Coordinates of N, CA, C and O and ligand atoms in Angstrom, one line a residue:
M1 N 128.4 42.1 73.9 CA 129.3 42.6 72.9 C 128.6 42.5 71.4 O 127.7 41.6 71.3
I2 N 129.2 43.3 70.6 CA 128.6 43.2 69.2 C 129.7 43.0 68.2 O 130.8 43.5 68.5
S3 N 129.5 42.3 67.1 CA 130.6 42.0 66.3 C 131.1 43.3 65.6 O 130.4 44.3 65.5
Q4 N 132.5 43.2 65.2 CA 133.0 44.3 64.6 C 132.4 44.7 63.3 O 132.2 45.9 63.0
K5 N 131.9 43.8 62.5 CA 131.2 44.0 61.3 C 130.0 44.8 61.5 O 129.7 45.9 60.8
L6 N 129.2 44.5 62.6 CA 128.0 45.2 62.9 C 128.3 46.6 63.5 O 127.6 47.5 63.2
Q7 N 129.3 46.7 64.3 CA 129.8 48.0 64.8 C 130.1 49.0 63.7 O 129.7 50.1 63.7
D8 N 130.9 48.5 62.7 CA 131.2 49.3 61.5 C 130.0 49.8 60.7 O 129.8 50.9 60.3
A9 N 129.0 48.8 60.6 CA 127.8 49.1 59.9 C 126.9 50.2 60.7 O 126.4 51.1 60.1
I10 N 126.9 50.0 61.9 CA 126.1 51.0 62.8 C 126.8 52.4 62.7 O 126.1 53.4 62.6
N11 N 128.1 52.4 62.8 CA 128.8 53.7 62.7 C 128.6 54.4 61.3 O 128.4 55.6 61.3
E12 N 128.5 53.6 60.3 CA 128.1 54.0 58.9 C 126.7 54.6 59.0 O 126.4 55.6 58.4
Q13 N 125.8 54.0 59.8 CA 124.5 54.5 59.8 C 124.4 55.7 60.6 O 123.6 56.6 60.3
I14 N 125.2 55.9 61.6 CA 125.3 57.1 62.4 C 125.7 58.2 61.4 O 125.1 59.3 61.5
N15 N 126.7 58.0 60.6 CA 127.1 59.0 59.6 C 126.0 59.4 58.7 O 125.8 60.6 58.4
R16 N 125.2 58.4 58.3 CA 124.1 58.6 57.3 C 122.9 59.5 58.0 O 122.3 60.2 57.4
E17 N 122.7 59.2 59.3 CA 121.6 60.0 60.0 C 122.1 61.4 60.2 O 121.4 62.4 60.1
F18 N 123.5 61.6 60.4 CA 124.0 62.9 60.6 C 123.9 63.6 59.2 O 123.5 64.8 59.2
F19 N 124.3 62.9 58.2 CA 124.1 63.5 56.8 C 122.6 63.9 56.6 O 122.4 65.0 56.0
S20 N 121.7 63.1 57.0 CA 120.2 63.4 56.8 C 119.9 64.7 57.5 O 119.2 65.5 57.0
E21 N 120.4 64.8 58.7 CA 120.1 66.0 59.5 C 120.7 67.2 58.8 O 120.0 68.2 58.6
Y22 N 121.9 67.1 58.3 CA 122.7 68.2 57.5 C 121.8 68.5 56.2 O 121.6 69.7 55.9
L23 N 121.4 67.4 55.5 CA 120.6 67.6 54.2 C 119.3 68.4 54.5 O 119.0 69.4 53.8
Y24 N 118.6 68.0 55.5 CA 117.3 68.7 55.8 C 117.5 70.1 56.3 O 116.7 71.0 56.0
L25 N 118.6 70.3 57.0 CA 118.9 71.7 57.4 C 119.3 72.5 56.2 O 118.9 73.8 56.2
S26 N 120.0 72.0 55.3 CA 120.3 72.7 54.0 C 119.1 73.1 53.2 O 118.9 74.2 52.7
M27 N 118.1 72.1 53.3 CA 116.8 72.4 52.7 C 116.0 73.5 53.4 O 115.4 74.3 52.7
A28 N 116.1 73.4 54.7 CA 115.4 74.5 55.5 C 116.1 76.0 55.1 O 115.3 76.9 55.0
A29 N 117.3 75.9 54.9 CA 118.0 77.2 54.6 C 117.6 77.6 53.1 O 117.4 78.9 53.0
A30 N 117.3 76.7 52.3 CA 116.8 77.0 50.9 C 115.4 77.6 51.0 O 115.1 78.7 50.3
F31 N 114.6 77.0 51.9 CA 113.2 77.5 52.0 C 113.3 78.9 52.8 O 112.4 79.8 52.4
D32 N 114.2 79.1 53.7 CA 114.3 80.4 54.3 C 114.6 81.5 53.3 O 114.1 82.6 53.4
D33 N 115.4 81.0 52.4 CA 115.9 81.9 51.3 C 114.7 82.3 50.3 O 114.7 83.4 49.8
M34 N 113.7 81.4 50.3 CA 112.4 81.7 49.5 C 111.4 82.4 50.3 O 110.3 82.5 49.8
N35 N 111.7 82.7 51.5 CA 110.7 83.2 52.5 C 109.5 82.3 52.7 O 108.5 82.8 53.0
L36 N 109.8 81.0 52.7 CA 108.7 80.1 53.1 C 109.1 79.5 54.4 O 109.7 78.4 54.6
E37 N 108.6 80.2 55.4 CA 109.0 79.9 56.8 C 108.3 78.6 57.3 O 108.9 77.8 58.1
G38 N 107.1 78.3 56.8 CA 106.4 77.0 57.2 C 107.2 75.8 56.7 O 107.4 74.8 57.5
F39 N 107.6 75.9 55.4 CA 108.4 74.8 54.8 C 109.7 74.7 55.4 O 110.2 73.6 55.7
S40 N 110.3 75.8 55.8 CA 111.6 75.7 56.5 C 111.4 75.1 57.8 O 112.3 74.2 58.3
N41 N 110.4 75.4 58.5 CA 110.1 74.9 59.9 C 109.9 73.3 59.7 O 110.5 72.6 60.6
F42 N 109.2 72.9 58.8 CA 109.1 71.4 58.5 C 110.4 70.8 58.4 O 110.7 69.8 59.0
M43 N 111.3 71.4 57.6 CA 112.6 70.8 57.4 C 113.5 70.8 58.7 O 114.3 70.0 58.9
K44 N 113.4 71.9 59.4 CA 114.1 72.0 60.7 C 113.6 70.9 61.7 O 114.5 70.3 62.4
V45 N 112.3 70.7 61.7 CA 111.9 69.6 62.6 C 112.4 68.2 62.1 O 112.7 67.4 62.9
Q46 N 112.4 68.2 60.8 CA 112.9 66.9 60.2 C 114.3 66.7 60.5 O 114.8 65.6 60.8
A47 N 115.1 67.8 60.5 CA 116.6 67.7 60.8 C 116.7 67.2 62.4 O 117.5 66.4 62.7
E48 N 115.8 67.8 63.2 CA 115.8 67.3 64.6 C 115.5 65.8 64.8 O 116.1 65.2 65.5
E49 N 114.6 65.3 64.0 CA 114.3 64.0 64.0 C 115.4 63.1 63.6 O 115.7 62.1 64.1
E50 N 116.2 63.6 62.5 CA 117.4 62.9 62.1 C 118.5 62.8 63.2 O 119.1 61.8 63.4
R51 N 118.6 63.9 63.9 CA 119.5 64.0 65.1 C 119.1 62.9 66.2 O 119.9 62.3 66.7
F52 N 117.8 62.8 66.3 CA 117.3 61.8 67.3 C 117.7 60.5 66.8 O 118.1 59.6 67.6
H53 N 117.5 60.2 65.5 CA 117.7 58.8 65.0 C 119.2 58.6 65.2 O 119.7 57.5 65.7
M54 N 120.1 59.6 64.9 CA 121.5 59.4 65.1 C 121.9 59.1 66.5 O 122.6 58.2 66.8
M55 N 121.3 59.7 67.4 CA 121.7 59.5 68.9 C 121.1 58.1 69.4 O 121.7 57.6 70.3
K56 N 120.0 57.8 68.8 CA 119.4 56.4 69.1 C 120.4 55.3 68.7 O 120.6 54.4 69.5
F57 N 121.0 55.4 67.5 CA 122.1 54.5 67.2 C 123.3 54.7 68.0 O 123.9 53.6 68.5
Y58 N 123.7 55.9 68.3 CA 124.8 56.1 69.2 C 124.8 55.5 70.4 O 125.6 54.7 70.9
N59 N 123.6 55.8 71.1 CA 123.4 55.2 72.5 C 123.3 53.7 72.4 O 123.7 53.0 73.4
Y60 N 122.7 53.1 71.3 CA 122.6 51.7 71.3 C 124.0 51.0 71.2 O 124.3 50.0 71.8
L61 N 124.8 51.6 70.3 CA 126.1 51.1 70.1 C 127.0 51.0 71.5 O 127.6 50.1 71.8
I62 N 126.8 52.1 72.2 CA 127.5 52.3 73.5 C 127.0 51.2 74.5 O 127.7 50.4 75.2
E63 N 125.6 51.0 74.5 CA 125.0 50.1 75.4 C 125.4 48.7 75.1 O 125.5 47.8 76.0
R64 N 125.8 48.4 73.8 CA 126.2 47.1 73.4 C 127.7 46.9 73.6 O 128.3 45.9 73.2
G65 N 128.3 47.8 74.2 CA 129.8 47.8 74.4 C 130.6 48.1 73.2 O 131.8 47.7 73.2
G66 N 130.0 48.7 72.2 CA 130.7 49.2 71.1 C 131.4 50.5 71.2 O 131.3 51.1 72.2
R67 N 132.1 50.9 70.1 CA 132.8 52.1 70.1 C 132.2 53.0 68.9 O 132.2 52.6 67.8
V68 N 131.7 54.2 69.4 CA 131.2 55.1 68.3 C 132.5 55.8 67.6 O 133.2 56.4 68.3
I69 N 132.5 55.8 66.4 CA 133.5 56.5 65.6 C 132.8 57.4 64.6 O 132.1 57.0 63.7
L70 N 133.1 58.8 64.9 CA 132.5 59.7 64.0 C 133.3 60.0 62.8 O 134.6 60.2 63.0
K71 N 132.7 60.1 61.6 CA 133.6 60.4 60.4 C 133.0 61.6 59.7 O 132.0 62.2 60.2
G72 N 133.7 62.1 58.7 CA 133.3 63.4 58.1 C 131.9 63.3 57.4 O 131.6 62.1 57.0
I73 N 131.3 64.3 57.4 CA 129.9 64.4 56.8 C 130.0 65.0 55.4 O 130.6 66.2 55.3
P74 N 129.6 64.4 54.3 CA 129.7 65.0 53.1 C 128.9 66.3 52.9 O 127.9 66.5 53.7
D75 N 129.3 67.3 52.0 CA 128.4 68.5 51.8 C 127.1 68.1 51.3 O 126.9 67.3 50.3
P76 N 126.1 68.7 51.9 CA 124.7 68.4 51.4 C 124.5 69.3 50.1 O 125.2 70.3 50.0
Q77 N 123.5 68.9 49.3 CA 123.1 69.9 48.2 C 122.6 71.2 48.8 O 121.9 71.2 49.8
S78 N 123.0 72.3 48.2 CA 122.5 73.6 48.6 C 121.6 74.4 47.7 O 120.8 75.2 48.0
E79 N 121.8 74.0 46.4 CA 121.0 74.7 45.4 C 119.9 73.7 44.9 O 120.2 72.5 44.5
F80 N 118.6 74.2 44.7 CA 117.6 73.3 44.3 C 116.8 74.1 43.3 O 116.8 75.3 43.1
E81 N 116.0 73.2 42.4 CA 115.3 73.9 41.3 C 114.0 74.5 41.8 O 113.4 75.2 41.0
G82 N 113.5 74.1 43.0 CA 112.2 74.6 43.4 C 111.7 73.7 44.5 O 112.4 72.8 45.1
I83 N 110.6 74.1 45.0 CA 109.9 73.3 46.1 C 109.7 71.9 45.9 O 110.0 71.0 46.7
I84 N 109.1 71.6 44.6 CA 108.9 70.2 44.3 C 110.2 69.4 44.1 O 110.3 68.3 44.7
D85 N 111.2 70.0 43.6 CA 112.5 69.4 43.5 C 113.0 69.0 44.9 O 113.5 67.9 45.1
I86 N 112.9 69.9 45.9 CA 113.2 69.6 47.3 C 112.6 68.4 47.8 O 113.2 67.5 48.4
F87 N 111.3 68.3 47.6 CA 110.6 67.2 48.1 C 110.8 65.9 47.3 O 110.7 64.8 47.9
E88 N 111.0 66.0 46.1 CA 111.5 64.9 45.3 C 112.7 64.3 45.8 O 112.9 63.1 46.0
K89 N 113.7 65.2 46.2 CA 115.0 64.8 46.7 C 114.9 64.2 48.1 O 115.5 63.2 48.5
S90 N 113.9 64.8 48.9 CA 113.7 64.2 50.2 C 113.1 62.9 50.3 O 113.6 62.0 51.0
Y91 N 112.2 62.8 49.3 CA 111.6 61.4 49.3 C 112.6 60.3 48.7 O 112.7 59.2 49.4
G92 N 113.3 60.7 47.9 CA 114.5 59.8 47.3 C 115.4 59.5 48.4 O 115.9 58.4 48.5
H93 N 115.7 60.4 49.2 CA 116.7 60.3 50.3 C 116.2 59.4 51.3 O 116.9 58.4 51.8
E94 N 114.8 59.4 51.6 CA 114.3 58.5 52.7 C 114.3 57.1 52.1 O 114.5 56.1 52.8
Q95 N 114.1 56.9 50.8 CA 114.1 55.6 50.1 C 115.5 55.0 50.3 O 115.6 53.8 50.6
F96 N 116.5 55.9 50.2 CA 117.9 55.4 50.3 C 118.1 55.0 51.7 O 118.8 53.9 52.0
I97 N 117.6 55.7 52.7 CA 117.9 55.3 54.1 C 117.1 54.1 54.4 O 117.6 53.3 55.2
T98 N 115.8 53.8 53.8 CA 115.2 52.6 54.1 C 116.0 51.5 53.6 O 116.1 50.4 54.4
K99 N 116.6 51.6 52.5 CA 117.5 50.5 51.9 C 118.6 50.3 52.8 O 119.0 49.1 53.0
S100 N 119.2 51.4 53.3 CA 120.3 51.2 54.3 C 119.9 50.5 55.6 O 120.7 49.7 56.1
I101 N 118.8 50.8 56.1 CA 118.3 50.1 57.3 C 118.0 48.6 57.0 O 118.3 47.8 57.8
N102 N 117.4 48.5 55.8 CA 117.2 47.1 55.4 C 118.5 46.2 55.4 O 118.5 45.1 55.7
E103 N 119.5 46.8 54.8 CA 120.7 46.1 54.7 C 121.4 45.9 56.1 O 122.0 44.8 56.2
L104 N 121.1 46.8 57.0 CA 121.7 46.6 58.3 C 120.9 45.4 58.9 O 121.5 44.6 59.7
M105 N 119.6 45.4 58.8 CA 118.8 44.2 59.3 C 119.2 42.9 58.6 O 119.4 42.0 59.4
H106 N 119.5 43.0 57.4 CA 120.1 41.7 56.7 C 121.4 41.3 57.4 O 121.5 40.1 57.6
L107 N 122.2 42.2 57.7 CA 123.5 41.9 58.4 C 123.3 41.4 59.7 O 123.9 40.3 60.1
A108 N 122.3 41.9 60.5 CA 122.1 41.4 61.9 C 121.5 40.0 61.8 O 121.7 39.2 62.7
V109 N 120.6 39.7 60.7 CA 120.2 38.3 60.6 C 121.3 37.4 60.3 O 121.5 36.3 60.9
E110 N 122.2 37.7 59.3 CA 123.4 36.9 58.9 C 124.2 36.6 60.1 O 124.7 35.5 60.3
E111 N 124.4 37.6 61.0 CA 125.4 37.5 62.2 C 124.6 36.9 63.4 O 125.1 36.8 64.4
K112 N 123.3 36.6 63.1 CA 122.5 36.1 64.2 C 122.5 37.0 65.5 O 122.5 36.5 66.6
D113 N 122.5 38.3 65.3 CA 122.4 39.2 66.3 C 121.0 39.6 66.5 O 120.4 40.5 66.0
Y114 N 120.2 38.8 67.4 CA 118.8 38.9 67.7 C 118.5 40.2 68.4 O 117.5 40.8 68.1
A115 N 119.3 40.7 69.3 CA 119.1 42.0 70.0 C 119.1 43.1 68.9 O 118.2 44.0 69.0
L116 N 120.0 43.1 68.0 CA 120.0 44.2 67.1 C 118.8 44.1 66.1 O 118.3 45.1 65.8
Q117 N 118.4 43.0 65.8 CA 117.2 42.7 65.0 C 116.0 43.4 65.7 O 115.2 44.1 65.0
S118 N 116.0 43.3 66.9 CA 114.7 43.8 67.8 C 114.9 45.4 67.8 O 113.9 46.0 67.6
F119 N 116.1 45.8 67.9 CA 116.4 47.3 68.0 C 116.0 47.9 66.7 O 115.4 48.9 66.5
L120 N 116.4 47.3 65.6 CA 116.2 47.8 64.2 C 114.8 47.8 63.7 O 114.4 48.6 62.9
Q121 N 113.9 47.0 64.4 CA 112.5 46.9 64.1 C 111.9 48.3 64.1 O 111.0 48.7 63.2
W122 N 112.2 49.1 65.2 CA 111.7 50.5 65.3 C 112.0 51.3 64.1 O 111.2 52.0 63.6
F123 N 113.2 51.2 63.6 CA 113.6 52.0 62.4 C 113.0 51.5 61.1 O 112.6 52.3 60.3
I124 N 112.7 50.2 61.0 CA 112.0 49.7 59.8 C 110.6 50.4 59.8 O 110.1 50.8 58.8
D125 N 109.9 50.4 61.0 CA 108.6 51.0 61.1 C 108.7 52.5 60.8 O 107.8 53.1 60.1
E126 N 109.7 53.0 61.4 CA 109.8 54.5 61.3 C 110.0 54.9 59.9 O 109.4 56.0 59.4
Q127 N 110.7 54.1 59.1 CA 111.0 54.5 57.7 C 109.7 54.5 56.9 O 109.6 55.3 55.9
V128 N 108.8 53.7 57.2 CA 107.5 53.7 56.6 C 106.9 55.1 56.7 O 106.4 55.6 55.6
E129 N 106.9 55.6 57.9 CA 106.4 56.9 58.2 C 107.2 58.0 57.5 O 106.6 59.0 56.9
E130 N 108.5 57.9 57.4 CA 109.3 58.9 57.0 C 109.0 59.1 55.4 O 108.9 60.1 54.9
E131 N 109.0 57.9 54.7 CA 108.6 57.9 53.3 C 107.3 58.4 53.0 O 107.0 59.3 52.2
A132 N 106.3 58.0 53.8 CA 104.9 58.5 53.6 C 104.8 60.0 53.8 O 104.0 60.6 53.1
S133 N 105.5 60.6 54.9 CA 105.3 62.0 55.1 C 105.8 62.8 53.9 O 105.3 63.8 53.6
M134 N 107.1 62.4 53.4 CA 107.6 63.1 52.3 C 106.8 62.9 51.0 O 106.5 63.9 50.3
D135 N 106.2 61.7 50.8 CA 105.5 61.3 49.6 C 104.1 62.2 49.7 O 103.6 62.7 48.7
S136 N 103.5 62.3 50.8 CA 102.2 63.0 51.0 C 102.3 64.5 50.6 O 101.5 65.1 49.9
I137 N 103.4 65.1 51.1 CA 103.6 66.6 50.7 C 103.9 66.7 49.3 O 103.5 67.6 48.7
L138 N 104.8 65.8 48.8 CA 105.2 65.9 47.4 C 103.9 65.7 46.5 O 103.8 66.5 45.6
S139 N 103.0 64.8 46.8 CA 101.8 64.6 46.0 C 100.9 65.9 46.1 O 100.4 66.3 45.1
K140 N 100.8 66.5 47.3 CA 100.0 67.7 47.4 C 100.6 68.8 46.6 O 99.9 69.6 45.9
L141 N 101.9 68.9 46.6 CA 102.6 70.0 45.9 C 102.4 69.8 44.3 O 102.2 70.8 43.6
K142 N 102.4 68.6 43.9 CA 102.2 68.3 42.4 C 100.8 68.7 42.1 O 100.5 69.1 41.0
L143 N 99.9 68.6 43.1 CA 98.5 69.0 42.8 C 98.2 70.4 42.8 O 97.6 70.9 41.8
V144 N 98.8 71.2 43.6 CA 98.5 72.7 43.8 C 99.5 73.5 42.9 O 99.3 74.7 42.7
G145 N 100.7 72.8 42.7 CA 101.8 73.7 42.0 C 102.6 74.4 42.9 O 102.3 74.4 44.2
E146 N 103.5 75.2 42.5 CA 104.5 75.9 43.3 C 104.1 77.3 43.6 O 104.8 77.9 44.3
K147 N 103.0 77.7 43.2 CA 102.5 79.1 43.4 C 101.1 79.2 43.9 O 100.4 78.2 43.9
G148 N 100.7 80.4 44.4 CA 99.3 80.7 44.7 C 98.8 80.4 46.1 O 99.6 80.1 47.0
N149 N 97.5 80.6 46.3 CA 96.9 80.5 47.5 C 97.1 79.2 48.3 O 97.4 79.2 49.5
A150 N 97.0 78.1 47.5 CA 97.1 76.8 48.0 C 98.5 76.6 48.7 O 98.6 76.0 49.8
L151 N 99.6 77.2 48.1 CA 100.9 77.0 48.6 C 101.0 77.9 49.9 O 101.6 77.4 50.9
F152 N 100.4 79.1 49.9 CA 100.4 79.8 51.1 C 99.8 79.2 52.2 O 100.3 79.2 53.4
F153 N 98.7 78.4 52.0 CA 98.0 77.5 53.1 C 98.9 76.5 53.6 O 99.0 76.0 54.6
M154 N 99.6 75.9 52.5 CA 100.4 74.7 52.9 C 101.6 75.2 53.7 O 102.0 74.6 54.7
D155 N 102.2 76.3 53.5 CA 103.2 76.9 54.2 C 102.7 77.2 55.6 O 103.5 76.9 56.6
K156 N 101.5 77.6 55.8 CA 100.9 78.0 57.1 C 100.8 76.6 57.9 O 101.0 76.6 59.1
E157 N 100.2 75.6 57.2 CA 100.0 74.3 57.8 C 101.4 73.7 58.4 O 101.5 73.2 59.5
L158 N 102.4 73.8 57.5 CA 103.8 73.3 57.9 C 104.4 74.0 59.0 O 105.3 73.5 59.6
A159 N 104.0 75.2 59.2 CA 104.5 76.0 60.3 C 104.2 75.5 61.6 O 104.8 75.8 62.6
A160 N 103.2 74.7 61.7 CA 102.8 74.2 63.0 C 103.4 73.0 63.4 O 103.2 72.5 64.6
R161 N 104.2 72.3 62.6 CA 104.9 71.1 62.9 C 105.9 71.3 64.0 O 106.7 72.3 64.0
T162 N 105.8 70.4 65.1 CA 106.8 70.6 66.1 C 107.5 69.2 66.4 O 106.9 68.2 66.0
F163 N 108.7 69.3 67.0 CA 109.3 68.1 67.3 C 109.1 67.5 68.7 O 109.1 68.2 69.6
T164 N 108.6 66.2 68.7 CA 108.4 65.5 70.0 C 109.2 64.2 70.0 O 108.9 63.5 69.0
A165 N 110.1 64.0 70.8 CA 110.8 62.8 70.8 C 109.9 61.6 71.1 O 109.1 61.7 72.1
P166 N 109.9 60.6 70.2 CA 109.1 59.5 70.6 C 109.4 58.8 71.9 O 110.6 58.8 72.2
A167 N 108.5 58.2 72.5 CA 108.7 57.4 73.8 C 109.7 56.3 73.5 O 109.6 55.6 72.5
Q168 N 110.6 56.1 74.4 CA 111.6 55.1 74.2 C 111.1 53.8 74.6 O 110.6 53.6 75.7
Ligands
FE2_201 FE1 116.6 58.9 60.0
FE2_202 FE1 114.5 60.3 57.9

């Protein structure tokens, strides 16, 4: 069994992963609107990853004898100032999620739930990658700007990203 406090916190995290999926899909739609199919593909794959995270928490909570409670998902932002703005917000969002996972870990330590601590370690490591991938695209964009040949090649490069579920 898992404590009520931790159950509530995991349900909250499920909601945040859902929101992440929604936010990245909203960003994909903004890129589709700009005819940047590669950037849109990157965000669609990102949204799939967030769904995978959500289901990982979902399955874990069930496995621990908990109850999954789904709540409403807030509206994601739909209007953006440009490509750099979208990646600044993505990077900022991942930093928010890292904080949220860290707080969950803090709670698991407080509650002496060692199994949850072990489970959360995967997300702690994953967040390092999540932040790094957004930051690296953001840095490149700041270098090349929002127009021109370089952007065209970035769009082509991002079109190649595919989703592969990590080994469990
Ligand atoms: Fe996530
Ligand atoms: Fe993420």
